[in-house]
mmCIF file of C-alpha atoms in Angstrom:
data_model
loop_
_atom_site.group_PDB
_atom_site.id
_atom_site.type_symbol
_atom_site.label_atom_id
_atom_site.label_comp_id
_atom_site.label_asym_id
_atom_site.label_seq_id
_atom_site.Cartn_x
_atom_site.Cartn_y
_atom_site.Cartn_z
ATOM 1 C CA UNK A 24 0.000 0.000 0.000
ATOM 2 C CA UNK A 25 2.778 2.118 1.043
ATOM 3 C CA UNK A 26 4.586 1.283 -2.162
ATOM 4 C CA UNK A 27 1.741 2.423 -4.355
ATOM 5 C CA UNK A 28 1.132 5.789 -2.706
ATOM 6 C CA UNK A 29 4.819 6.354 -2.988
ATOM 7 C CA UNK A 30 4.801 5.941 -6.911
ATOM 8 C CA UNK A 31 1.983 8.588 -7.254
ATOM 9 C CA UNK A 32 3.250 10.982 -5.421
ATOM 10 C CA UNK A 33 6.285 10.404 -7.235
ATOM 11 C CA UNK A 34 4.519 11.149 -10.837
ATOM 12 C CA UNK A 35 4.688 7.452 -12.146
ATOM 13 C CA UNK A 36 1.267 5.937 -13.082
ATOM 14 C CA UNK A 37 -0.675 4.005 -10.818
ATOM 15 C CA UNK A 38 -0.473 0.030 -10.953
ATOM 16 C CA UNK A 39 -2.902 -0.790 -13.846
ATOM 17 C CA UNK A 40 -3.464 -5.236 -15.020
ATOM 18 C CA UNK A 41 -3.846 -3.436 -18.627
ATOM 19 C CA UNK A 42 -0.831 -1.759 -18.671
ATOM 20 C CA UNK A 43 -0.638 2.317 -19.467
ATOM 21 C CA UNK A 44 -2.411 1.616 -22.540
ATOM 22 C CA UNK A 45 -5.763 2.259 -20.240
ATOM 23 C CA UNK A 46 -3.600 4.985 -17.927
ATOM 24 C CA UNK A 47 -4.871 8.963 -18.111
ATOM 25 C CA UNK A 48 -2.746 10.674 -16.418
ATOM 26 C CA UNK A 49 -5.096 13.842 -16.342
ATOM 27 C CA UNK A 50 -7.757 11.580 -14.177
ATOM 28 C CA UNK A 51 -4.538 9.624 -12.501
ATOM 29 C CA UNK A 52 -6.565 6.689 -12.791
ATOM 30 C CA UNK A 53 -6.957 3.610 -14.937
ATOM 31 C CA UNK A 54 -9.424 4.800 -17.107
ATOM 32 C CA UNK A 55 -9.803 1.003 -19.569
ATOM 33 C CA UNK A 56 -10.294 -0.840 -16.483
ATOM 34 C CA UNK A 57 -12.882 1.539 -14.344
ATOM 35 C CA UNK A 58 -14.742 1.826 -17.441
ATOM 36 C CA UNK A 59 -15.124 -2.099 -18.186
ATOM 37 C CA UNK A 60 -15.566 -2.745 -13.900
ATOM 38 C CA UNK A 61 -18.142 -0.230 -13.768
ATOM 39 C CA UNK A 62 -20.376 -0.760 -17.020
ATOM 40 C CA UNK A 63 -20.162 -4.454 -15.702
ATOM 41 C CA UNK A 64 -21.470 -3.956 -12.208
ATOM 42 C CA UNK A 65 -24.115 -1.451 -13.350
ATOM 43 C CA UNK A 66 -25.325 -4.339 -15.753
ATOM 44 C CA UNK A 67 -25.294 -7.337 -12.971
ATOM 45 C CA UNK A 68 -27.151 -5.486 -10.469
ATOM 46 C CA UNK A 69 -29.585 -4.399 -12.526
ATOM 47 C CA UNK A 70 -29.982 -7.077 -14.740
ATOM 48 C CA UNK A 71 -30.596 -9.444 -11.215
ATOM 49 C CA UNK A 72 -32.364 -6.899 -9.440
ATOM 50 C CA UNK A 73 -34.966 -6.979 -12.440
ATOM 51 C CA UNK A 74 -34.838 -10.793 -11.978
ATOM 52 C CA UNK A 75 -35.629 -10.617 -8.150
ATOM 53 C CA UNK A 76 -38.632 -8.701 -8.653
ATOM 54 C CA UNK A 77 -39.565 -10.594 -11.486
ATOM 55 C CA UNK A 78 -39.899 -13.936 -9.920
ATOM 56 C CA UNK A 79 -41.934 -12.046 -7.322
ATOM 57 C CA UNK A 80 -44.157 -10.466 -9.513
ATOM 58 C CA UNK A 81 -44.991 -13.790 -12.127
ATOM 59 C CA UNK A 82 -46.576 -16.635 -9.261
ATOM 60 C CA UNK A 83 -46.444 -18.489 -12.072
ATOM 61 C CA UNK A 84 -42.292 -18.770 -12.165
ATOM 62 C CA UNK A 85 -42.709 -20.329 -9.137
ATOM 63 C CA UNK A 86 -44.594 -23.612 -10.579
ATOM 64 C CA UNK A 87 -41.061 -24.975 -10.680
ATOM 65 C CA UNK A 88 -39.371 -25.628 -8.272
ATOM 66 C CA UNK A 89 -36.288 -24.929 -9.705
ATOM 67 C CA UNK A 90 -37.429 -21.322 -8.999
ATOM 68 C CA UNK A 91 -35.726 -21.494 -5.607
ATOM 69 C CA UNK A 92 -32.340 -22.158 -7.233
ATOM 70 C CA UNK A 93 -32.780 -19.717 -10.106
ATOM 71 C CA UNK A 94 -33.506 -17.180 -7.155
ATOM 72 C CA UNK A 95 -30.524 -18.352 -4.950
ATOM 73 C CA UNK A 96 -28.271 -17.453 -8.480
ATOM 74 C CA UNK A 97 -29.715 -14.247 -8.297
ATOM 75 C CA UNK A 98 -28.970 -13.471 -4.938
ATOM 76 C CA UNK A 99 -25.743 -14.453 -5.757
ATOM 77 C CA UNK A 100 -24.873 -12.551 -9.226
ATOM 78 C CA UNK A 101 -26.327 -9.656 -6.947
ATOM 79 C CA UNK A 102 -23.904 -9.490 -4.155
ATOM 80 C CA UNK A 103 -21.232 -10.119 -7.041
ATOM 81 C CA UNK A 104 -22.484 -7.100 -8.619
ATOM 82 C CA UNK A 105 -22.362 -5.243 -5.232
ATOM 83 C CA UNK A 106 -18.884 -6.444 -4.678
ATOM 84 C CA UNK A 107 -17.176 -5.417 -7.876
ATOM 85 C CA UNK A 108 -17.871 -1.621 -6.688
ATOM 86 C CA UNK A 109 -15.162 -2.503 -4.035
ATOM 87 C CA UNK A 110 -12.455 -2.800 -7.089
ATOM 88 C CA UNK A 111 -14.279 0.620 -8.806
ATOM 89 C CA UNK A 112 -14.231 2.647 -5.606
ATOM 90 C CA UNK A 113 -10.146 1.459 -5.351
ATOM 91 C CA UNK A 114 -9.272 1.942 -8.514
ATOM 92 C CA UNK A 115 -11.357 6.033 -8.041
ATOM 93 C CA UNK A 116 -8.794 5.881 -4.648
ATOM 94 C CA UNK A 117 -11.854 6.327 -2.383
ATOM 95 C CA UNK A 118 -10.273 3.203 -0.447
ATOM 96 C CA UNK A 119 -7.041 4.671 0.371
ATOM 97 C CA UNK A 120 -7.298 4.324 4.133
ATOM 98 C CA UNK A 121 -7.925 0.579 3.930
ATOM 99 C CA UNK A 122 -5.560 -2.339 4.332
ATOM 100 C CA UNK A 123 -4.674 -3.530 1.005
ATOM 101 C CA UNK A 124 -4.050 -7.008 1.761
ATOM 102 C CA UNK A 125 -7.306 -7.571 3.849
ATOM 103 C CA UNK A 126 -9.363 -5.750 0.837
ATOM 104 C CA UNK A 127 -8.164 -7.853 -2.296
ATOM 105 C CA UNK A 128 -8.113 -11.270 0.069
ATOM 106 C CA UNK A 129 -11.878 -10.319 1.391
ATOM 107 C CA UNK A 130 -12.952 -9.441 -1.863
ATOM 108 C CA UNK A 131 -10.851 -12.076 -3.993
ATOM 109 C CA UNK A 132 -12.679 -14.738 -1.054
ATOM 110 C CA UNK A 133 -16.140 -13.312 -1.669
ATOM 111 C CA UNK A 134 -16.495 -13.120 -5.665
ATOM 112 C CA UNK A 135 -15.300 -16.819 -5.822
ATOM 113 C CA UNK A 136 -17.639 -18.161 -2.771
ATOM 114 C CA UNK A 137 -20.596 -16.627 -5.108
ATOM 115 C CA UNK A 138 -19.725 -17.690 -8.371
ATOM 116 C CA UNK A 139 -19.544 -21.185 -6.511
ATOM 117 C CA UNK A 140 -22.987 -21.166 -5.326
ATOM 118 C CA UNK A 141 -24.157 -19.941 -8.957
ATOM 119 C CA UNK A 142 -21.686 -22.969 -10.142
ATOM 120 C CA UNK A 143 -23.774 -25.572 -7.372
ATOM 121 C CA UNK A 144 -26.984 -24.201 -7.957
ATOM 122 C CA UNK A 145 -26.660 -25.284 -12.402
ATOM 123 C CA UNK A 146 -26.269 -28.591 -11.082
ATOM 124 C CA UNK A 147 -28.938 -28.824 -8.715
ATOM 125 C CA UNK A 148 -30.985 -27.574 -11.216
ATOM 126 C CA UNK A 149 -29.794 -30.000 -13.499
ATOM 127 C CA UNK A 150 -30.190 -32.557 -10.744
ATOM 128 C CA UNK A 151 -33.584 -31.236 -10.466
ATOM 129 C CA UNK A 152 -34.839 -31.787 -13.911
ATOM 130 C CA UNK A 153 -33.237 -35.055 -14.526
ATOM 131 C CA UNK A 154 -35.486 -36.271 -11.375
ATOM 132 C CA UNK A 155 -38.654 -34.538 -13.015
ATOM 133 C CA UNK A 156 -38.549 -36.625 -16.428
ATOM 134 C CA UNK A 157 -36.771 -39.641 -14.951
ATOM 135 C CA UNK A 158 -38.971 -40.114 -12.039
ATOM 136 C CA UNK A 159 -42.060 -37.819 -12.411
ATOM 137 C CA UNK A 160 -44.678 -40.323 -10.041
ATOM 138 C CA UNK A 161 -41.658 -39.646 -7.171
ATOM 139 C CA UNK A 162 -41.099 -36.925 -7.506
ATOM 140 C CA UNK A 163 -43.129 -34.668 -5.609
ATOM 141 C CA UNK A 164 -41.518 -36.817 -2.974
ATOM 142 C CA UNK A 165 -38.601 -36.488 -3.636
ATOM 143 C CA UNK A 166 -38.010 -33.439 -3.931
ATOM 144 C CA UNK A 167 -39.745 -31.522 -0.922
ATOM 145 C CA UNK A 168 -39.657 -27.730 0.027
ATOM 146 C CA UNK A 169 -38.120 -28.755 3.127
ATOM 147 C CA UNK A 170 -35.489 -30.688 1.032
ATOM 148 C CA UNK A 171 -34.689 -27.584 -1.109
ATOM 149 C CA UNK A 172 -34.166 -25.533 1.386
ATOM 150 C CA UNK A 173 -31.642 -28.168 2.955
ATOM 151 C CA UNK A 174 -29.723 -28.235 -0.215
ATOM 152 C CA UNK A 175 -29.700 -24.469 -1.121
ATOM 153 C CA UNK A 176 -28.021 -23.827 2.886
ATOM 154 C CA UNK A 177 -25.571 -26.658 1.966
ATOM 155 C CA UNK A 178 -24.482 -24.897 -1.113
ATOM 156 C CA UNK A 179 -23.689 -21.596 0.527
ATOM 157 C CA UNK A 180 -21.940 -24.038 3.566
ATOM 158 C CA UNK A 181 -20.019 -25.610 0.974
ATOM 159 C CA UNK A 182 -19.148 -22.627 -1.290
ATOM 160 C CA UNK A 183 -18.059 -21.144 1.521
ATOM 161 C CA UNK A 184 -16.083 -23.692 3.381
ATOM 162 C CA UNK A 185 -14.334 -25.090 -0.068
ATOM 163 C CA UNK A 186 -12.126 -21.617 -0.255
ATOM 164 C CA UNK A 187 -11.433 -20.992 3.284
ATOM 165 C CA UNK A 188 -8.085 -22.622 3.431
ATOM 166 C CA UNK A 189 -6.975 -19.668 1.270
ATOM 167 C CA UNK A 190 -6.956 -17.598 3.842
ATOM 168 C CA UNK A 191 -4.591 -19.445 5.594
ATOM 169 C CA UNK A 192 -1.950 -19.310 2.833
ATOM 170 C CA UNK A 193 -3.053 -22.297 0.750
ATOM 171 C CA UNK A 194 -2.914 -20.993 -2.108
ATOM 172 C CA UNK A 195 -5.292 -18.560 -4.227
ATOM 173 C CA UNK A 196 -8.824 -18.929 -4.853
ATOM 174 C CA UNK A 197 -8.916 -16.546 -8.433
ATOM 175 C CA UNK A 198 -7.991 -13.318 -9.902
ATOM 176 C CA UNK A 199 -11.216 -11.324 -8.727
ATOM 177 C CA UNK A 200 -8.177 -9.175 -6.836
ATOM 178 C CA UNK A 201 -5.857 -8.783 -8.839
ATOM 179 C CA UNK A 202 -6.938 -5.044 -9.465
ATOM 180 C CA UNK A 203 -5.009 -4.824 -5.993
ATOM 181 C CA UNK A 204 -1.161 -4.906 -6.550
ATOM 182 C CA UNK A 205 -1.091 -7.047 -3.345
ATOM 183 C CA UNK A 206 -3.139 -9.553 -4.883
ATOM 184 C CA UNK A 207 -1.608 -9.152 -8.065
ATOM 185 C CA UNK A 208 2.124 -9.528 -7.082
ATOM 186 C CA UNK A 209 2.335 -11.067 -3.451
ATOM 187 C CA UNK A 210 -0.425 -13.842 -3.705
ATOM 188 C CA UNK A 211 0.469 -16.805 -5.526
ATOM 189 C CA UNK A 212 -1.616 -19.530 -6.802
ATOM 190 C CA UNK A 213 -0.544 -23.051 -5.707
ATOM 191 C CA UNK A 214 -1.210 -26.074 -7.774
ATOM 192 C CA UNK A 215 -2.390 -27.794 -5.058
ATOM 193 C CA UNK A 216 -4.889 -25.307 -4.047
ATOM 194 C CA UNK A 217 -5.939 -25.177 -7.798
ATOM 195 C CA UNK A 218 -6.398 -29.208 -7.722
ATOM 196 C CA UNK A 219 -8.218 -29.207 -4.964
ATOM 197 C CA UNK A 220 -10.310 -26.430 -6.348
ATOM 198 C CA UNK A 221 -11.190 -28.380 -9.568
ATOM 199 C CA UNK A 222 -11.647 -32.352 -8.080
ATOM 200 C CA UNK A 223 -14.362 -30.672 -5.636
ATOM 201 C CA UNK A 224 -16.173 -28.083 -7.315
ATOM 202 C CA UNK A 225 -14.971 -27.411 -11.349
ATOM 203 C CA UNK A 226 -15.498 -31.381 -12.387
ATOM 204 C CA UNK A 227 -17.888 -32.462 -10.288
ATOM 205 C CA UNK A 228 -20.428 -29.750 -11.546
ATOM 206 C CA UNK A 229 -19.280 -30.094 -14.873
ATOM 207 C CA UNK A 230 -19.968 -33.697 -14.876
ATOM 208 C CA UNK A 231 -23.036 -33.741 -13.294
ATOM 209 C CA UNK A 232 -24.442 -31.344 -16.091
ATOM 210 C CA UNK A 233 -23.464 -33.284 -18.795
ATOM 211 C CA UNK A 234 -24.417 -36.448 -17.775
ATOM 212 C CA UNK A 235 -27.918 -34.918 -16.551
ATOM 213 C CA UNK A 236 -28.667 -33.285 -19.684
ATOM 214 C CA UNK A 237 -27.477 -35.606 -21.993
ATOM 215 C CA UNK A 238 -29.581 -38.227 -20.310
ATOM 216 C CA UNK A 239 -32.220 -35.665 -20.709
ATOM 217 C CA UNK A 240 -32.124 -34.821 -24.307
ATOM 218 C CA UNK A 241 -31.405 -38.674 -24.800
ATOM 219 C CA UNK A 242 -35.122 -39.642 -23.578
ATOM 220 C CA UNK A 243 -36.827 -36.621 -25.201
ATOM 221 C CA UNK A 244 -35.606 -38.159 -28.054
ATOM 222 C CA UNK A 245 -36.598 -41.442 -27.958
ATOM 223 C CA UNK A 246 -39.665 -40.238 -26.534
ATOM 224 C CA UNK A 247 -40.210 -38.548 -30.049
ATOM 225 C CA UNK A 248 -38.964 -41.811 -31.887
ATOM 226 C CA UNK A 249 -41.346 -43.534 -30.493
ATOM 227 C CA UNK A 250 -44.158 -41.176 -30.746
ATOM 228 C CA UNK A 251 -43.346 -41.006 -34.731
ATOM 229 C CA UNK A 252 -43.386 -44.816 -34.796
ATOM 230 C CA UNK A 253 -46.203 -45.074 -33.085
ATOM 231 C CA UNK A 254 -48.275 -42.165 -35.196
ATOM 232 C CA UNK A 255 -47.062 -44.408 -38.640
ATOM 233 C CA UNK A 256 -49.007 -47.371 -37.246
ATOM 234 C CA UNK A 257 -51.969 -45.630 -37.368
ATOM 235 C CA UNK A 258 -53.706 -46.323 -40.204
ATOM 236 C CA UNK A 259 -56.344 -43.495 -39.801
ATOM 237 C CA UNK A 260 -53.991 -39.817 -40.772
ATOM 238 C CA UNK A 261 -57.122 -37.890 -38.201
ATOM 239 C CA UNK A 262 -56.628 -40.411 -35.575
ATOM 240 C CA UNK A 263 -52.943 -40.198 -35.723
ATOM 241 C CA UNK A 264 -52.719 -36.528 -35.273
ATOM 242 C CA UNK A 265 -55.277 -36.546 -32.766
ATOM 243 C CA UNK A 266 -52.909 -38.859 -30.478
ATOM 244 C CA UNK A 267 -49.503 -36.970 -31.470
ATOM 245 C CA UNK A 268 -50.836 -33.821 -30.339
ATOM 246 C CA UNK A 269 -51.814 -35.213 -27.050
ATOM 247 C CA UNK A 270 -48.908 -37.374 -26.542
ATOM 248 C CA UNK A 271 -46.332 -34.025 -27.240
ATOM 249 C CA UNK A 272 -47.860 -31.177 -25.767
ATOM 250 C CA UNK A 273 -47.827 -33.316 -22.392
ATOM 251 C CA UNK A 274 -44.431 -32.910 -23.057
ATOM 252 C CA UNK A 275 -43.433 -29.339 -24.253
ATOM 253 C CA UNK A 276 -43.255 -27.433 -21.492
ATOM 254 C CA UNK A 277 -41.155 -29.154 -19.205
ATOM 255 C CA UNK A 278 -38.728 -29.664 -23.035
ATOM 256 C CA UNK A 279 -39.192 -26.058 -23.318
ATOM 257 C CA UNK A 280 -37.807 -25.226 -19.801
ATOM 258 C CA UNK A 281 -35.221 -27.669 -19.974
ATOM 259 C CA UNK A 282 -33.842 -25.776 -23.394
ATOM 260 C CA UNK A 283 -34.389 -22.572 -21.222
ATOM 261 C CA UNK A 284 -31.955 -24.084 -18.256
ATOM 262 C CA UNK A 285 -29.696 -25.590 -20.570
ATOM 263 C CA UNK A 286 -28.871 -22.149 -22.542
ATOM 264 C CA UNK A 287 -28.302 -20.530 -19.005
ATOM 265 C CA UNK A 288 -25.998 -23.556 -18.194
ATOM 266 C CA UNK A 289 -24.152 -23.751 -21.701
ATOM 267 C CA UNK A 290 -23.653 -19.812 -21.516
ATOM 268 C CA UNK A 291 -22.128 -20.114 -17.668
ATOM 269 C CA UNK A 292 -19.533 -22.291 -19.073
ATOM 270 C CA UNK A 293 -18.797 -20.841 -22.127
ATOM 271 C CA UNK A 294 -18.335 -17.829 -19.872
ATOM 272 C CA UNK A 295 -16.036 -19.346 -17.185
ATOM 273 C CA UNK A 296 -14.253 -22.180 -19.513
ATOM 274 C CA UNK A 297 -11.300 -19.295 -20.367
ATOM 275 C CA UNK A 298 -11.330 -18.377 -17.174
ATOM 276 C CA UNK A 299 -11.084 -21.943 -15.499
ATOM 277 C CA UNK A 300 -8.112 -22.746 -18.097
ATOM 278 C CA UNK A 301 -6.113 -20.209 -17.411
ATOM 279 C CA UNK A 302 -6.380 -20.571 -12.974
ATOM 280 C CA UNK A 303 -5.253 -24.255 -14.782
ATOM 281 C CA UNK A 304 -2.054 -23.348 -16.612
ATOM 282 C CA UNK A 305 -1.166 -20.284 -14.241
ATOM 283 C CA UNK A 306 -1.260 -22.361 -10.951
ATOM 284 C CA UNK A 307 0.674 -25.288 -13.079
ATOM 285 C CA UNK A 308 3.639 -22.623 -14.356
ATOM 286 C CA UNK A 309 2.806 -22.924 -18.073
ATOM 287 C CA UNK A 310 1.364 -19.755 -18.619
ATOM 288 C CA UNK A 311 1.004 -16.346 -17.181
ATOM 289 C CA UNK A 312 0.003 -12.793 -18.256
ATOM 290 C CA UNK A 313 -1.724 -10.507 -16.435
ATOM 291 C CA UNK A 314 -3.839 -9.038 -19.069
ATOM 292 C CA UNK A 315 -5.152 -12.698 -19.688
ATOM 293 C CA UNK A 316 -5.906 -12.673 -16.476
ATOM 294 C CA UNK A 317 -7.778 -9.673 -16.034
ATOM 295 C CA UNK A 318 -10.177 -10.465 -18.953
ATOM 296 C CA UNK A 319 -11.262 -14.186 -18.296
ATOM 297 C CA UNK A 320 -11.145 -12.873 -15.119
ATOM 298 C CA UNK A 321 -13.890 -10.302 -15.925
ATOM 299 C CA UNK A 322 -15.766 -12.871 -18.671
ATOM 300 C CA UNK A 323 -16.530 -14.855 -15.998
ATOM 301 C CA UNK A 324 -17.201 -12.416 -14.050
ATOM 302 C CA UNK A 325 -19.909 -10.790 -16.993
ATOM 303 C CA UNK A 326 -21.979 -14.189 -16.819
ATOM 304 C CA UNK A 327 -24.098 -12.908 -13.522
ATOM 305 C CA UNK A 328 -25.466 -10.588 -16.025
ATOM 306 C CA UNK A 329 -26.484 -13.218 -18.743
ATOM 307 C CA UNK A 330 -29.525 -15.098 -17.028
ATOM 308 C CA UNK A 331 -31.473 -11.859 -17.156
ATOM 309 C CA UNK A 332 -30.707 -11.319 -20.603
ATOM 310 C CA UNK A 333 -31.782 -15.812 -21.228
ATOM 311 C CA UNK A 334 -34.764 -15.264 -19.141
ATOM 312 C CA UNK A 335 -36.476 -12.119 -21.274
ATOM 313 C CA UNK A 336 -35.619 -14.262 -24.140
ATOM 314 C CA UNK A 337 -36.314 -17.900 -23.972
ATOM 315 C CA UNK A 338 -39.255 -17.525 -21.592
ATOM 316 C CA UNK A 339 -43.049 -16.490 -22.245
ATOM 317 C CA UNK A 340 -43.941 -16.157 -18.293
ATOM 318 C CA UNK A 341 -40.667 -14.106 -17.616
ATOM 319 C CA UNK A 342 -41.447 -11.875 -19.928
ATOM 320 C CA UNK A 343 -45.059 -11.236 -18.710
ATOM 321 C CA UNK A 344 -43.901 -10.989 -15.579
ATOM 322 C CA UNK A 345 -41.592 -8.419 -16.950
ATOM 323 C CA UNK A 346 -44.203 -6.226 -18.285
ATOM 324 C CA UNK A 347 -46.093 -6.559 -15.209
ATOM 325 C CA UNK A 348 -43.641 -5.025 -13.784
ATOM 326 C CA UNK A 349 -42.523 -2.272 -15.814
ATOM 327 C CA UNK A 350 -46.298 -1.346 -16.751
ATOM 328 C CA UNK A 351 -46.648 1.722 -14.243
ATOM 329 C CA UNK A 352 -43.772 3.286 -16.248
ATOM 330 C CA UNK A 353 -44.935 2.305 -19.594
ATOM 331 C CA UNK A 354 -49.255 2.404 -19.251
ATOM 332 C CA UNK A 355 -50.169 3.450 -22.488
ATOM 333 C CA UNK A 356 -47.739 0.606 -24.449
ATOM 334 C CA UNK A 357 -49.231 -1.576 -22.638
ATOM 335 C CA UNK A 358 -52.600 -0.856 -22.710
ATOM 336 C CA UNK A 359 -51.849 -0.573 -26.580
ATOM 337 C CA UNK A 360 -50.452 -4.323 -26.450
ATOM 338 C CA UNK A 361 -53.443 -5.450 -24.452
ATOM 339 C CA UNK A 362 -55.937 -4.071 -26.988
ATOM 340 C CA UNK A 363 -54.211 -5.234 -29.894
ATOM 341 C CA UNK A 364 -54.284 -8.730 -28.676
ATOM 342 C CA UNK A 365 -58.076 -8.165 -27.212
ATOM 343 C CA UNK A 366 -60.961 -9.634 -29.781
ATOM 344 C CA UNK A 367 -62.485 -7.078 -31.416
ATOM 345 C CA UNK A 368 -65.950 -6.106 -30.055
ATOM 346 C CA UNK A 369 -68.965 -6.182 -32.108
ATOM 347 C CA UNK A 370 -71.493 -3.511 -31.721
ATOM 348 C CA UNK A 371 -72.127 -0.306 -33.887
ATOM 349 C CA UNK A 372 -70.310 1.698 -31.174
ATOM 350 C CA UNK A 373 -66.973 -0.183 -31.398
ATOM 351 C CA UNK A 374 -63.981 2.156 -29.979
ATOM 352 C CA UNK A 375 -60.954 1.158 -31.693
ATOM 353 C CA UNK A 376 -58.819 4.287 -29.702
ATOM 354 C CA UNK A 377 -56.024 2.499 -26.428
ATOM 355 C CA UNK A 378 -57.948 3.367 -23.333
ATOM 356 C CA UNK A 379 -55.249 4.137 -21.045
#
């Protein structure tokens, strides 16, 4: 800390991951960086914020119960949000006064134990789902809200206990402080650490999705095989359709919400694969740069935004439930909606004007 405040006030630019390609020296700031950290962190806690009050406003989101992990990642990406000012307030030098070390460690500890329960809560979910279609007679009994709420304290537990030790010098838990020269410099991953860190949270997660979905998209689609076989046996074409259409719309929607869950999965680890590669090949030696660092860093780091963004577009009820709640700003669009999609009356007096 000393260090730092000792090369300002002797003119030289402040530490910066990017380099003094991002450095003004009329602002004595990182400009690149506080421009990336902030635009990001104004997007996740709005973006989840609009989620929160979604789920609260649509009952009907909350006919799955996979709900109660989707709102869990919320609550998450949230306080990650909240978090990242920490970095945006240091980088402004509104943190001067703090301890260095303590900051970058607390905040480095934090970001990581939240992306975790994100990371735990996909796989419940996926958990979840392959339970639903595998075992749907059970599994109202299986899966209880007592039982959820078990598993959704067990993830935070777990999150939070899995990157303690690196607060006791075991190595380093990610580069969510490396804005801090402290962090940056002094902290040191350990490939021991970083092994420990992928057998018991990065594989086992990453495992359990694939094997859940693919199971899943494996018995939608020889639940479709045999639908097709069964509609050529029919020798009546009427009859046929008749039982097709039954058969698949019992179906869609829970196909249709699985799609929704697996987009939101597939993006959080396109997202974090770059990321998880690199806290790979740094803690083994092979590779190291610090502006690699800084943006898988801050990919990952952009995915707490992205379920928002999924929701409004994969899903019908999230995006009633986000008109509902945007219509006392917008009345008279939606009133305009609502009429367009309202029969048209008969009667000689017809008003065709948006009542508002």
């Amino acid at each position: 800390m000393n260090s730092s405040s000792d090369a300002n006030q002797s003119g030289s630019p402040p530490f910066c991951l990017l380099g003094s390609v991002g450095y003004s020296r009329s602002l004595d700031t990182c400009v690149l960086e506080v421009v990336i950290i902030l635009f990001l962190t104004v997007l996740i806690i709005a973006g989840n914020l609009v989620v929160i009050f979604v789920f609260h406003c649509a009952p009907l989101l909350h006919h799955h119960t996979t709900s109660h992990f989707i709102q869990t990642m919320a609550y998450a990406d949230l306080l990650v949000g909240v978090s990242c000012l920490v970095p945006s307030l240091s980088l402004l030098h509104y943190l001067r006064g703090l301890n260095e070390e303590l900051t970058c460690k607390a905040f480095g500890y934090m970001v990581s134990v939240l992306k975790s329960v994100s990371m735990a809560s996909l796989a419940c979910i996926s958990v979840d789902r392959y339970i639903a279609i595998t075992r749907p007679l059970s599994y109202a009994t299986l899966v209880t809200p007592c039982r959820l709420r078990v598993c959704i304290v067990l993830i935070w537990v777990y999150s939070a206990l899995i990157f303690l030790p690196s607060f006791f010098g075991w190595g380093k838990p990610g580069y969510h402080g490396d804005i801090f020269q402290w962090c940056a410099d002094s902290w040191k991953t350990n490939p021991g650490f970083s092994t420990f860190i992928a057998a018991l949270l990065y594989a086992p997660a990453a495992l359990t999705v694939c094997f859940t979905y693919g199971s899943i998209f494996r018995i939608c689609r020889q639940h479709t095989r045999e639908i097709t076989q069964r509609h050529a046996r029919f020798s009546s074409q009427a009859e046929g359709d008749k039982g097709e259409r039954g058969e698949r719309c019992e179906g869609c929607p829970d196909k249709r919400y699985a799609m929704v869950l697996f987009r939101i999965t597939s993006v959080f680890y396109v997202l974090w694969m770059p990321y998880i590669l690199y806290f790979l090949l740094e803690s083994a030696g092979l590779y190291h740069h610090k502006v690699a660092s800084f943006l898988t860093t801050w990919l990952a780091i952009s995915n707490s935004f992205c379920n928002c963004l999924i929701y409004s577009l994969s899903n019908s009820v999230f995006r009633k439930g986000l008109g509902r709640l945007f219509s006392p700003l917008f009345p008279s669009c939606l009133g305009c909606m609502e009429a367009k999609k309202a029969p048209v009356p008969i009667g000689p007096r017809a008003n065709t004007q948006c009542q508002v």
